[in-house]
Coordinates of C-alpha atoms in Angstrom, one line a residue:
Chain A
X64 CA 122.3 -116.6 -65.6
X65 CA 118.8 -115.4 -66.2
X66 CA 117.5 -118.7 -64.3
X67 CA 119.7 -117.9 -61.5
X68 CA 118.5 -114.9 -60.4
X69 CA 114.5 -115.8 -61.0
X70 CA 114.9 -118.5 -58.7
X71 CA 115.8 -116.4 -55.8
X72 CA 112.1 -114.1 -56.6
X73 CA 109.2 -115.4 -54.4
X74 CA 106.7 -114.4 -57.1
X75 CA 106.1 -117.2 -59.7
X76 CA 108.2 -116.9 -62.6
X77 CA 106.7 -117.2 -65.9
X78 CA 108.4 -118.4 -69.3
X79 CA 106.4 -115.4 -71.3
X80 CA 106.4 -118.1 -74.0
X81 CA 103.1 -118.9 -75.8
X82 CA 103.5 -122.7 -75.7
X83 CA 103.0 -122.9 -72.0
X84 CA 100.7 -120.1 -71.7
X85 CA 98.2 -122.4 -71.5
X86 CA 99.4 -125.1 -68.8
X87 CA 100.7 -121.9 -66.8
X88 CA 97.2 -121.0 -66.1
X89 CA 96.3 -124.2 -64.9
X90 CA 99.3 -124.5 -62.8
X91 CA 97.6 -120.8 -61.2
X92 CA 94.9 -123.1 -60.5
X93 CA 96.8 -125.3 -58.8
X94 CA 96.6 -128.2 -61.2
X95 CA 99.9 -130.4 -61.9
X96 CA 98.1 -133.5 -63.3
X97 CA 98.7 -135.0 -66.9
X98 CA 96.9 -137.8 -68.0
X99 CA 98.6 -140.2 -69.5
X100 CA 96.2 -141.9 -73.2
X101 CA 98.1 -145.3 -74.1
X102 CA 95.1 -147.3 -75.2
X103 CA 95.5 -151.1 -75.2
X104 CA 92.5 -152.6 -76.9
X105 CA 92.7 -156.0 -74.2
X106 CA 92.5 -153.7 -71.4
X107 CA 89.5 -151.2 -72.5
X108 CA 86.7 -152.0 -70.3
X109 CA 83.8 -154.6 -71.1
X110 CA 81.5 -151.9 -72.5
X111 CA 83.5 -151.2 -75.4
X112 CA 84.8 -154.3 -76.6
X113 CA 83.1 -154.4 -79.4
X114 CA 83.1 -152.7 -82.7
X115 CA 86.0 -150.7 -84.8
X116 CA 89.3 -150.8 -83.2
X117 CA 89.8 -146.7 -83.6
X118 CA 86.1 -145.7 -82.8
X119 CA 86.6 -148.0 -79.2
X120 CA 89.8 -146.4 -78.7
X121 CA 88.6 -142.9 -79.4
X122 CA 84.9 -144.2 -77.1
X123 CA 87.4 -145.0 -74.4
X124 CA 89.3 -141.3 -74.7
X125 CA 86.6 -139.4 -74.6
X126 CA 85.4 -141.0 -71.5
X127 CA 88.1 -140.6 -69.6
X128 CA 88.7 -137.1 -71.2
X129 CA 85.4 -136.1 -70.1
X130 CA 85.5 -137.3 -66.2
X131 CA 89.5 -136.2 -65.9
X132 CA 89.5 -132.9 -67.9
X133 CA 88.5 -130.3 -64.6
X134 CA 91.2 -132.0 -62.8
X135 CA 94.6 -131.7 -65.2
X136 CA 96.8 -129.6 -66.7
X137 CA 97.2 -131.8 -69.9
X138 CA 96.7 -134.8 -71.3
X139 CA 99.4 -137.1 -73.2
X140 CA 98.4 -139.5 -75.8
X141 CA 101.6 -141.7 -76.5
X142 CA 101.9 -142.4 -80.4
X143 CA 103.1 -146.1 -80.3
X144 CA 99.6 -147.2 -78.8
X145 CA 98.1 -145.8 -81.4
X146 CA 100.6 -146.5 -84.2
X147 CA 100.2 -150.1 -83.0
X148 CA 96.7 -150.4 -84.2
X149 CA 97.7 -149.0 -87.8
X150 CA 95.3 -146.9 -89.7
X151 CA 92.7 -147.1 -87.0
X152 CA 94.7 -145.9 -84.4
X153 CA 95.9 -143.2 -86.3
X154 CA 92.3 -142.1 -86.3
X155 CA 91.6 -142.5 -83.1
X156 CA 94.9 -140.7 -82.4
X157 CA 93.8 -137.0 -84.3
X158 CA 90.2 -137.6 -83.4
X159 CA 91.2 -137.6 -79.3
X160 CA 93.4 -134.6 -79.9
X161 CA 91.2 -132.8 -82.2
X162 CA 88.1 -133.8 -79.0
X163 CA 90.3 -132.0 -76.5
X164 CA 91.3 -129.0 -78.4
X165 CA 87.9 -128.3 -79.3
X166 CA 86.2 -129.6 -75.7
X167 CA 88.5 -128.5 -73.5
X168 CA 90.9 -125.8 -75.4
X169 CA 92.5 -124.8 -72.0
X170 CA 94.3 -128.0 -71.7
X171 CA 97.7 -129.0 -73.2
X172 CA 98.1 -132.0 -75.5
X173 CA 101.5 -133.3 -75.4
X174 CA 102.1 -135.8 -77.7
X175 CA 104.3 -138.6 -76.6
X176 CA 106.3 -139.8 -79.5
X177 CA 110.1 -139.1 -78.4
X178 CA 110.8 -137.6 -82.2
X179 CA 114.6 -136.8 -82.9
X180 CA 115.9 -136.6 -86.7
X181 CA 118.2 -134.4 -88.9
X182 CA 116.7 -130.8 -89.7
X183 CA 115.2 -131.8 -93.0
X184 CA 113.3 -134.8 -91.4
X185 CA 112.6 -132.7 -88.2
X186 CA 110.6 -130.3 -90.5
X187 CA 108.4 -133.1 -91.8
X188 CA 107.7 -134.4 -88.2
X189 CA 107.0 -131.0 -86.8
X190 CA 104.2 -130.4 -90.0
X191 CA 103.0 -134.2 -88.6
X192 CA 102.8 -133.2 -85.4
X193 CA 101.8 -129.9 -84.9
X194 CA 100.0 -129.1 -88.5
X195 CA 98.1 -132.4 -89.0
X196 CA 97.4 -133.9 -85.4
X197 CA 97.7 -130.4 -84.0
X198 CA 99.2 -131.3 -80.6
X199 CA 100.3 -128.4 -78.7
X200 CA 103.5 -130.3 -77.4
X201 CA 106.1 -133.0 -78.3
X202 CA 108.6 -134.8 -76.6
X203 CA 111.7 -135.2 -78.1
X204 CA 115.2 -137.1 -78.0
X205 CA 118.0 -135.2 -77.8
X206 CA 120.7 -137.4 -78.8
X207 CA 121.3 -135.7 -83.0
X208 CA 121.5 -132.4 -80.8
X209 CA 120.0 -128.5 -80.8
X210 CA 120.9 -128.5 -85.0
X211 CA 118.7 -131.3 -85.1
X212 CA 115.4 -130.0 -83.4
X213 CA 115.9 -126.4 -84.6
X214 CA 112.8 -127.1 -87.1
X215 CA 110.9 -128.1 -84.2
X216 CA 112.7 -125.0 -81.5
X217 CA 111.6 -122.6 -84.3
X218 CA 107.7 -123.6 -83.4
X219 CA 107.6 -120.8 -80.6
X220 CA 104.0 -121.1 -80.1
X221 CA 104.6 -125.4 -79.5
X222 CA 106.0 -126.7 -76.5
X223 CA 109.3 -129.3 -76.6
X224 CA 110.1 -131.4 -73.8
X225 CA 112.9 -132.8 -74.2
X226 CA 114.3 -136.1 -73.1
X227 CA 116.9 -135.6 -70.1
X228 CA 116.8 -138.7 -67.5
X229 CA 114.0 -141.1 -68.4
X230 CA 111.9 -143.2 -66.2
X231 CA 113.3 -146.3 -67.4
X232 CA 115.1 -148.8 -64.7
X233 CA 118.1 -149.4 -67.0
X234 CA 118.1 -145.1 -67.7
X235 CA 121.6 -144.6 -66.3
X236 CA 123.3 -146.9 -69.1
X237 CA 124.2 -143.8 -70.8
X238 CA 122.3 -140.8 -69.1
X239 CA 124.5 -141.4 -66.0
X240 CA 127.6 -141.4 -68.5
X241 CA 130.0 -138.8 -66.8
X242 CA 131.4 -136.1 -69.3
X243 CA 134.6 -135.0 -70.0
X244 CA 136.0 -132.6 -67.3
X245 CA 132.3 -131.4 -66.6
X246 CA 132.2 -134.0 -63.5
X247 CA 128.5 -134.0 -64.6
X248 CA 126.6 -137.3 -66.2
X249 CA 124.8 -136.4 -69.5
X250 CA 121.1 -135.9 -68.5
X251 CA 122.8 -133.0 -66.6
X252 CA 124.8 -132.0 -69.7
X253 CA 121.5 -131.9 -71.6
X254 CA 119.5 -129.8 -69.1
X255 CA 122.2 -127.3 -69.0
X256 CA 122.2 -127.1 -72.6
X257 CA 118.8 -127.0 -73.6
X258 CA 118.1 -124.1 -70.8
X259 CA 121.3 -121.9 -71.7
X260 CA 121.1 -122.4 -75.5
X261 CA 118.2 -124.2 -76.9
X262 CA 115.8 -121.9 -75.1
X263 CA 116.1 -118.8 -76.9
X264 CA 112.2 -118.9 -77.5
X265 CA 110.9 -120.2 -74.1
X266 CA 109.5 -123.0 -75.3
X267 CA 111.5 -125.9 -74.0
X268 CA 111.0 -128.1 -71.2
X269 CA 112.6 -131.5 -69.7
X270 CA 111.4 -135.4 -69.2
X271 CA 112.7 -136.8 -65.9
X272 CA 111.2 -139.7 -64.7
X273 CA 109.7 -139.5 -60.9
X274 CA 111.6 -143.0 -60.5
X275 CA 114.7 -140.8 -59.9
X276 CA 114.0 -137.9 -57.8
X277 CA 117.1 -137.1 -56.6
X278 CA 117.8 -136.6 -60.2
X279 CA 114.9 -134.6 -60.7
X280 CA 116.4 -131.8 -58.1
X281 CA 119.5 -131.9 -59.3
X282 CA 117.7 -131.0 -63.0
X283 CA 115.8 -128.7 -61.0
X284 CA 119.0 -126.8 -59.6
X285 CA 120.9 -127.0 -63.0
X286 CA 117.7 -125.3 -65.1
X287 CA 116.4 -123.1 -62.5
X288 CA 112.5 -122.6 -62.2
X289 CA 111.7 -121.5 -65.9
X290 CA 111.8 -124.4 -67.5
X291 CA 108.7 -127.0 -66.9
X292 CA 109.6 -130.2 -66.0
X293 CA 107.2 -133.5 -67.6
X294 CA 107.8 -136.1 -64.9
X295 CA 106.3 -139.5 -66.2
X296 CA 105.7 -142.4 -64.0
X297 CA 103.7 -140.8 -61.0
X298 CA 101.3 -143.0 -58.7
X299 CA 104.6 -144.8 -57.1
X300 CA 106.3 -142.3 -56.5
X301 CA 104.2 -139.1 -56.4
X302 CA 105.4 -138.4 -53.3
X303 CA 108.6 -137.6 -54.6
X304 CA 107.1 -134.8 -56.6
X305 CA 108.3 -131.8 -54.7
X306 CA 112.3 -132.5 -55.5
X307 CA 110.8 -131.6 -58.9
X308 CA 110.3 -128.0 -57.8
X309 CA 113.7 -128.0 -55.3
X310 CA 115.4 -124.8 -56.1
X311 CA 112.3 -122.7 -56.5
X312 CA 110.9 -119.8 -54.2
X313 CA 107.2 -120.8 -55.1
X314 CA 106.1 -124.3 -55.5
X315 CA 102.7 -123.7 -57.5
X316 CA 104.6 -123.6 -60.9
X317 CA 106.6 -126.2 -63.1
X318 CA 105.5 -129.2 -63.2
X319 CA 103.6 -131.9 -65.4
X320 CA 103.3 -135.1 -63.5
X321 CA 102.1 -137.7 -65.5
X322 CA 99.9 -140.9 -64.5
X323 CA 98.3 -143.1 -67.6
X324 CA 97.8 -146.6 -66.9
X325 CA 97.0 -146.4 -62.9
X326 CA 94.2 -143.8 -63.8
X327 CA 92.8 -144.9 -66.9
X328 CA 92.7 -148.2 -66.3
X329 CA 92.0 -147.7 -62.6
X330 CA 88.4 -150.3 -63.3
X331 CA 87.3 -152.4 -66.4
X332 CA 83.9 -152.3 -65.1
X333 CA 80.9 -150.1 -66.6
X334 CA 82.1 -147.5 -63.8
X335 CA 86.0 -146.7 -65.6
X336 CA 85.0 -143.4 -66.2
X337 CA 84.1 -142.9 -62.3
X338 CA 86.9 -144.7 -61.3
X339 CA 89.8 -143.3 -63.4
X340 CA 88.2 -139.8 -62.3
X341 CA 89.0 -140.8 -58.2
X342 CA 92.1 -141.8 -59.1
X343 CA 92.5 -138.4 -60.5
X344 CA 91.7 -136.9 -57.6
X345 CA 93.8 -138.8 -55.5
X346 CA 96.8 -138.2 -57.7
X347 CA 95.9 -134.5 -57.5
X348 CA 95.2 -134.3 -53.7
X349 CA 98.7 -136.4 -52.8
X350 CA 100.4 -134.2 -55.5
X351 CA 98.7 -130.6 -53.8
X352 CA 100.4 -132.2 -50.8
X353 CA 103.7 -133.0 -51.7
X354 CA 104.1 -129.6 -53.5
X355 CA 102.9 -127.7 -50.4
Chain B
X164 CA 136.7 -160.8 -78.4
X165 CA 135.0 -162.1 -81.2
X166 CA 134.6 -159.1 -83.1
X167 CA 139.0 -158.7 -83.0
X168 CA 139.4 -162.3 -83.8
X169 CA 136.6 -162.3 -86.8
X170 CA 138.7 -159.0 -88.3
X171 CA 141.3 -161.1 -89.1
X172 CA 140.0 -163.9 -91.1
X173 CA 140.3 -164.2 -95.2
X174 CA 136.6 -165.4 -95.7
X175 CA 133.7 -163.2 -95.3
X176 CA 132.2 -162.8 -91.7
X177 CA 128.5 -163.6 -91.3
X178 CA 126.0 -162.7 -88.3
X179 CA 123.7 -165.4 -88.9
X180 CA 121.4 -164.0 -88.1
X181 CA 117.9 -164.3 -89.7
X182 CA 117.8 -160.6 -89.6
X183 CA 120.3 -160.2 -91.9
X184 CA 119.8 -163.1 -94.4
X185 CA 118.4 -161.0 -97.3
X186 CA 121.0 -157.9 -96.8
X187 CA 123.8 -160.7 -96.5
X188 CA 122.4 -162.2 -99.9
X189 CA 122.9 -158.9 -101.7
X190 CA 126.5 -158.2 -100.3
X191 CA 127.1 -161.3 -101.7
X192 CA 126.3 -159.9 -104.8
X193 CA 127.7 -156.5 -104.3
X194 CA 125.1 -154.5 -103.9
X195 CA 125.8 -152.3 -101.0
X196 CA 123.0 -149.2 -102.3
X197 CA 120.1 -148.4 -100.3
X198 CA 117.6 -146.3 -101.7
X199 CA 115.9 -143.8 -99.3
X200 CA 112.2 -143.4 -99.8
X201 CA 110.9 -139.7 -98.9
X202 CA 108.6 -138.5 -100.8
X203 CA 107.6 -134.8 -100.6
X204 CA 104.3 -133.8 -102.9
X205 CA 105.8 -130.6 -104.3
X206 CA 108.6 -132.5 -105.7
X207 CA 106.7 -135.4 -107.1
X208 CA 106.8 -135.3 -110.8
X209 CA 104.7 -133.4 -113.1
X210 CA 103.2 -136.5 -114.1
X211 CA 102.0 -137.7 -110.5
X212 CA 100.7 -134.4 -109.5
X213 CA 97.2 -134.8 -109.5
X214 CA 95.1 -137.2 -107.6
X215 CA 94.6 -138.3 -103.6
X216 CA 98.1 -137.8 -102.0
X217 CA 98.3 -141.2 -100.2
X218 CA 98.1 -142.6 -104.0
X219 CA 100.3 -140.5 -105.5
X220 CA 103.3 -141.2 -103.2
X221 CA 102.5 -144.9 -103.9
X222 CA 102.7 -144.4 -107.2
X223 CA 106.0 -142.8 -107.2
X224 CA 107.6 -145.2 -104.9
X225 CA 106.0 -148.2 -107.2
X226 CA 108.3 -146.4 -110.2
X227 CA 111.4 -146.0 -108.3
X228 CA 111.2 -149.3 -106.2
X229 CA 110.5 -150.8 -110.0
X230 CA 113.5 -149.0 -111.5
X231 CA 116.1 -149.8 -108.8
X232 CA 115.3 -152.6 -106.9
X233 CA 117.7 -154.9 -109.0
X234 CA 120.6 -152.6 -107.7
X235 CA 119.9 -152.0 -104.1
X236 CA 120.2 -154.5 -100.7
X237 CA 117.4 -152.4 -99.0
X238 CA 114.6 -150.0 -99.4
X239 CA 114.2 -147.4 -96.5
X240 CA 111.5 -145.1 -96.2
X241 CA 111.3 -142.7 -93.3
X242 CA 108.3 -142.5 -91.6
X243 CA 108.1 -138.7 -90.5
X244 CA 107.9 -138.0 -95.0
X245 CA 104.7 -140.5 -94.3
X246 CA 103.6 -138.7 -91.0
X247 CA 103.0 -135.5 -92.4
X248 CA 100.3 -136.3 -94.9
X249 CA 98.5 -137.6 -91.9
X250 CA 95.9 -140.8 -92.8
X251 CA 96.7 -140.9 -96.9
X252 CA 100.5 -140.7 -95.7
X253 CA 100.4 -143.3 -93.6
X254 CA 98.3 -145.2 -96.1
X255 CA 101.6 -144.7 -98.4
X256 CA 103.9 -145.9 -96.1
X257 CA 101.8 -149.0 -95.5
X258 CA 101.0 -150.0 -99.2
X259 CA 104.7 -148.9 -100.3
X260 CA 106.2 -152.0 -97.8
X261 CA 103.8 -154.2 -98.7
X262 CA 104.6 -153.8 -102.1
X263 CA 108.0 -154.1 -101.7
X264 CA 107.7 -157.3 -99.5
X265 CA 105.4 -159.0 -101.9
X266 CA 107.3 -157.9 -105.5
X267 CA 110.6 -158.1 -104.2
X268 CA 111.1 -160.5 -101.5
X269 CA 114.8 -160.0 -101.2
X270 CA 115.3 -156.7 -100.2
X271 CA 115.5 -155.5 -96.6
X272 CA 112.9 -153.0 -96.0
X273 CA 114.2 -150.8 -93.7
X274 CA 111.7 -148.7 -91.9
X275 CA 113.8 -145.2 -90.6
X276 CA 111.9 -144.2 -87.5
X277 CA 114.3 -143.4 -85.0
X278 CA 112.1 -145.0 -82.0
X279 CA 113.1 -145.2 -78.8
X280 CA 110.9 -145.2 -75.8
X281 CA 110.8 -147.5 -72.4
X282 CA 110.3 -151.2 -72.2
X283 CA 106.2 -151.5 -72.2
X284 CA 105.8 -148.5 -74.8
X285 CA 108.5 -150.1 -76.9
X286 CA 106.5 -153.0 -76.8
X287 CA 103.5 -151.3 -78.7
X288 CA 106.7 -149.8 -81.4
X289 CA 107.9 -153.7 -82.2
X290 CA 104.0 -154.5 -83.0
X291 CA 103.3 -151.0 -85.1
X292 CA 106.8 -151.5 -87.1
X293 CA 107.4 -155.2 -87.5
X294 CA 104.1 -157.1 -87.5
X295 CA 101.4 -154.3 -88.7
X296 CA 103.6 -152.4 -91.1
X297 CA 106.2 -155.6 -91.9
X298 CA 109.2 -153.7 -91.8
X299 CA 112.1 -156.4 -92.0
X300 CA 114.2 -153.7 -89.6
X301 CA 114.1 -150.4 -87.8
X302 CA 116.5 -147.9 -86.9
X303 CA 116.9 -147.0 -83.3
X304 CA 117.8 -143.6 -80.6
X305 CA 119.9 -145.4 -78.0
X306 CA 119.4 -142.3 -75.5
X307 CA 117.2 -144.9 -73.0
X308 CA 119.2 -147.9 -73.5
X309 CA 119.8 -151.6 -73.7
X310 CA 116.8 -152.1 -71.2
X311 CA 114.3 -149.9 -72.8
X312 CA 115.1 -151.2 -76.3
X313 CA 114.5 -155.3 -75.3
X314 CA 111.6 -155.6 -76.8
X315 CA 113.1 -154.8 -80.1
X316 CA 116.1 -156.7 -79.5
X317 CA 114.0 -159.6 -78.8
X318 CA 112.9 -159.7 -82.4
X319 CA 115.5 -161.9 -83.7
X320 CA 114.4 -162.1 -87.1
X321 CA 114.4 -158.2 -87.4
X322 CA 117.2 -155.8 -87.9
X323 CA 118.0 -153.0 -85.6
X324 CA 119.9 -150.1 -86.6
X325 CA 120.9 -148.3 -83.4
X326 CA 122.0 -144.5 -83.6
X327 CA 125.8 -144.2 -83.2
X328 CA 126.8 -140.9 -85.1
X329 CA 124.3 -139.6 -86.8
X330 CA 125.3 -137.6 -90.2
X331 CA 123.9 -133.8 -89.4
X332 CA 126.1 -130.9 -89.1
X333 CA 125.4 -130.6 -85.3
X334 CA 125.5 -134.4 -84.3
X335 CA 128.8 -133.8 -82.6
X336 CA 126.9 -132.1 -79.3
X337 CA 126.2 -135.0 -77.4
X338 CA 127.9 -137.8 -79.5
X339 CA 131.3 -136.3 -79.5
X340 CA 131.2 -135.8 -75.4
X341 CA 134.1 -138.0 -73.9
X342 CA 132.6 -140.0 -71.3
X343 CA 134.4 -140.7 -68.1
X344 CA 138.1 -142.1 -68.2
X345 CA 137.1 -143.7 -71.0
X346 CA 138.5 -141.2 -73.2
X347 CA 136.5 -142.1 -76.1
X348 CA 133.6 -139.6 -76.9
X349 CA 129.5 -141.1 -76.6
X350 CA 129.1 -142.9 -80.4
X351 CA 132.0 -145.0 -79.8
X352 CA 130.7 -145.6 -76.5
X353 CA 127.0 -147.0 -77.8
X354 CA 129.2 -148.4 -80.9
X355 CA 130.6 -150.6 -77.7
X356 CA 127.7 -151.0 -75.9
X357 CA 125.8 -152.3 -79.5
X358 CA 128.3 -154.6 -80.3
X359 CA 129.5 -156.4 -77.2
X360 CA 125.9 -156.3 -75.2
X361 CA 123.2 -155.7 -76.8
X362 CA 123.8 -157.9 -80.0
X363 CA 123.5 -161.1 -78.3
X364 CA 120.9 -162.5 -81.1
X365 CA 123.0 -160.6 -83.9
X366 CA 120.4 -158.8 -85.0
X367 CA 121.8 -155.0 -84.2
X368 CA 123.6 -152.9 -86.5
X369 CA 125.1 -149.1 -86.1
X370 CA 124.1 -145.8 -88.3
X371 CA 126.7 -144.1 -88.7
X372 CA 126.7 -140.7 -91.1
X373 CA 129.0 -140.4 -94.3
X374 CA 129.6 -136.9 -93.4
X375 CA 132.2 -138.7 -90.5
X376 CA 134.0 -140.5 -92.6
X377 CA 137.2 -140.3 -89.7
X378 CA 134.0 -141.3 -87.6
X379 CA 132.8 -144.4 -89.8
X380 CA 136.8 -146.0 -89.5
X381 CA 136.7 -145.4 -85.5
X382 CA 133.3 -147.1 -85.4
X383 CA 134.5 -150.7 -87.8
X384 CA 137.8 -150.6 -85.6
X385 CA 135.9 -150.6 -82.2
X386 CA 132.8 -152.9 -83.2
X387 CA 134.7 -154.9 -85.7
X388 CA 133.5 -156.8 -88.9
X389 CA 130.4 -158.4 -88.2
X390 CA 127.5 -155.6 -87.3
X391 CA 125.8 -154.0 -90.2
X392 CA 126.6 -150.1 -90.4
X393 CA 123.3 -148.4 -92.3
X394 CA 125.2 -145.3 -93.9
X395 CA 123.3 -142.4 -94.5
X396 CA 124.0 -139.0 -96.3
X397 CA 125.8 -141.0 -99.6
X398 CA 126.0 -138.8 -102.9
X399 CA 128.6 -136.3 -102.1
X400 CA 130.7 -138.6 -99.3
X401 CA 130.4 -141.6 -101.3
X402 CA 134.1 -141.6 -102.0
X403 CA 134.6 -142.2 -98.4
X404 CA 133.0 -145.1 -98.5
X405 CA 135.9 -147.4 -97.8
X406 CA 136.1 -146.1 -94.5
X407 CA 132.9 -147.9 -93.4
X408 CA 135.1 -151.5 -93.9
X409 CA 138.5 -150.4 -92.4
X410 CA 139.7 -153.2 -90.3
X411 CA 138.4 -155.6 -92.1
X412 CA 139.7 -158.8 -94.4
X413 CA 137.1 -158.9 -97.1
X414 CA 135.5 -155.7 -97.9
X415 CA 132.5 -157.0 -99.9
X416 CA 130.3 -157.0 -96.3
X417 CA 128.5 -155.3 -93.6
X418 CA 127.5 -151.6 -95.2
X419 CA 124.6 -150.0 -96.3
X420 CA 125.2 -147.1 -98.2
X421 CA 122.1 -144.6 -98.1
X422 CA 121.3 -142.0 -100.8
X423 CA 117.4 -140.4 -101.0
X424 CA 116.8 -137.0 -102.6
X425 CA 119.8 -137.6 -105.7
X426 CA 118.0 -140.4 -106.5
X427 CA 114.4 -140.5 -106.1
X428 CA 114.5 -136.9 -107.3
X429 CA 116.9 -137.2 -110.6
X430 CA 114.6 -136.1 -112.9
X431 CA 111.0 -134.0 -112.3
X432 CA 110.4 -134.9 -115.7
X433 CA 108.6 -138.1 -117.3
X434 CA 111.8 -139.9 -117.3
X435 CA 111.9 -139.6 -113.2
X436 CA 112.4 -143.4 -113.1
X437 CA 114.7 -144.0 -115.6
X438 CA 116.9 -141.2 -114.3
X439 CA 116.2 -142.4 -110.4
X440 CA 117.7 -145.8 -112.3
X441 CA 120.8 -143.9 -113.6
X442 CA 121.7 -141.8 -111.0
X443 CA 121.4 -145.5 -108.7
X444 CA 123.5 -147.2 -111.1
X445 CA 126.1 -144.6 -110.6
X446 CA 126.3 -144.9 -107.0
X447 CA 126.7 -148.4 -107.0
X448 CA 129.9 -148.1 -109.4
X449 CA 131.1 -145.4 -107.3
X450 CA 130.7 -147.2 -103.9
X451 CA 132.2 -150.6 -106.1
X452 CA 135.0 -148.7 -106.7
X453 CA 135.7 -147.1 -103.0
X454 CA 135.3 -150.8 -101.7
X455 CA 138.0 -152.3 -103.9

């Protein structure tokens, strides 16, 4: 296997794929951070609590946008907090994606939204997501299988990360599920498959939660080094981060570790901006450590 | 169990649940049709071709919801048709249930979203689909599990449709894998799962496709009579349709037979609604007949 044998190089391996041509360079730079944009209205500090639901949300974006956008890799708006707040937050949604891609067009903009569907429906999703928000990335369920997501595999230039052990406490319920005469539990099952055969265009990558990072290096041993790894739930655990990168010669490549609520909700005072921003930094400085 | 015990009475099994009032009404009256609502603009007919997009897919679903509600148990659109016309599609989707809700009171609006996320984002799902957009029930990726899907579950009076086998040509990846010493392959496992844990307010069902027919029998044996299976891909599987109620007493219950494009796209002509009516109408004497 292909994966097999770059894992042994000590340079950095690349994927050569145009969907993570762009976070590669900022892993180069030594930058692992995503930023997590799950606006909840009650939470948005007291300077913008008043006035149109979407234009606050999309006020409270930018902000943070602004004081995070030096310090990550991407940044990962998750659709149901904006799907919440109906029209509005669908506005606020494509005007924070269409800010960073025209502010900051070196950074990736996952969109968190888990999409999964037969082919015909997969099609629509992929013109929703890609054509009309413009997002550079999705995450995806895996559970209708490769058939399934082809419409969205065939998008070389857009990254997929797809769902393999979530961050979830009750996860294991049927991730941990052991298959067949494989001896391995599905999350495994799914890394192996979307490396060896959903790949083909380099544009795939895998969600595993830093709640389980024992899990995360054995995904990291299964897939090799070529295949980035989005690890939500970082601040608790960040620490943890370098099991995402077990297997590898050279730690400066691979991985997405997200933080949301911890940093952009890290003060409600006039000073969020500030605040989420040190946070950043912190998250960045422990994470630099961890993946030394 | 109960399910086993409920499989063998004469009378027809309720959930009683407030979920499933309205689709329970309309077994009762043998209607078992649902009509899928995905509207594409290039197929819209000639007469609703011109105009903002966000109107003219209301529009169209006003005409078929007009011509067909008297034969169906639930309306389902699927929100990625609605995604990819961005802010007028969304528009659509909101205006089409509202419709529906206020015209026709006693049909299940289904909203086909395959959500699944974990417990706090799911949270922000059950407000966006069940309180800002109305739908009376959603459908559901089990990949996370019971704990992430909660907040949904805790939505008595709302339906959930979990994924179990889902009817594309590849769904057999993943869903197929036998798990464990169970021997039984994944669906059957969340079929399990669905019916003995997570339905403890009777408000879950399955989706099963009609393209696994063989599938659809397995699923009523192992979950019994009394949880809704939403049954997608009717038109050319109808026939098969009896396999949804094996194992039970009184077939007149618990299925909801899906067809989309051979409907709402009968005609291109003028008569579009009138022939979405007919080609309706035939399904339901087709599906009447298989469930004799």
């Amino acid at each position: 296997m292909e994966q097999g044998s770059n894992r042994t190089q000590p340079m950095r391996a690349k994927t050569g794929s145009a969907a993570w041509r762009k976070v590669e360079e900022c892993w180069s730079e030594g930058k692992f951070l995503c930023v997590g944009l799950d606006p909840v209205l009650e939470r948005l500090p007291a300077a913008i609590q008043s006035g149109d639901p979407g234009e606050r949300i999309f006020e409270f974006n930018r902000a943070i946008v602004d004081a995070t956008a030096d310090l990550v890799c991407a940044f990962k708006p998750n659709a149901a907090f904006y799907e919440q707040y109906g029209e509005a937050g669908y506005r606020a949604l494509s005007e924070t994606i269409a800010f960073i891609k025209s502010n900051y067009p070196g950074i990736t903009v996952i969109l968190d939204a888990k999409r999964g569907d037969i082919g015909s429906t997969t099609e629509a999703y992929a013109r929703a997501v890609f054509d009309v928000l413009g997002a550079d990335a999705l995450t995806v369920n895996p559970y209708l299988g490769e058939e399934a997501v082809r419409p969205f595999l065939e998008r070389a230039d857009r990254g997929l990360l797809i769902l393999c052990k979530t961050s979830n406490s009750g996860a294991a319920e049927f991730q941990d599920a052991i298959v067949g005469d494989t001896g391995r539990p599905l999350y495994l099952v799914v890394a192996d498959h979307v490396a060896r055969l959903w790949n083909s265009r380099g544009n795939c990558g895998l969600v595993v939660g830093a709640t389980y990072p024992t899990d995360l290096g054995r995904v990291r041993d299964t897939v090799g080094g070529d295949v980035p790894i989005l690890m939500p739930g970082l601040g608790a655990q960040g620490a943890n981060a370098e099991l995402a990168l077990a297997g590898r010669g050279d730690p400066s490549w691979g991985l997405i570790a997200n933080a949301a609520r911890s940093v952009i909700y890290a003060s409600a005072g006039a000073d969020f901006a500030e605040a989420a921003r040190r946070e950043a930094e912190k998250l960045s400085v422990d994470l630099s450590e961890a993946l030394k």
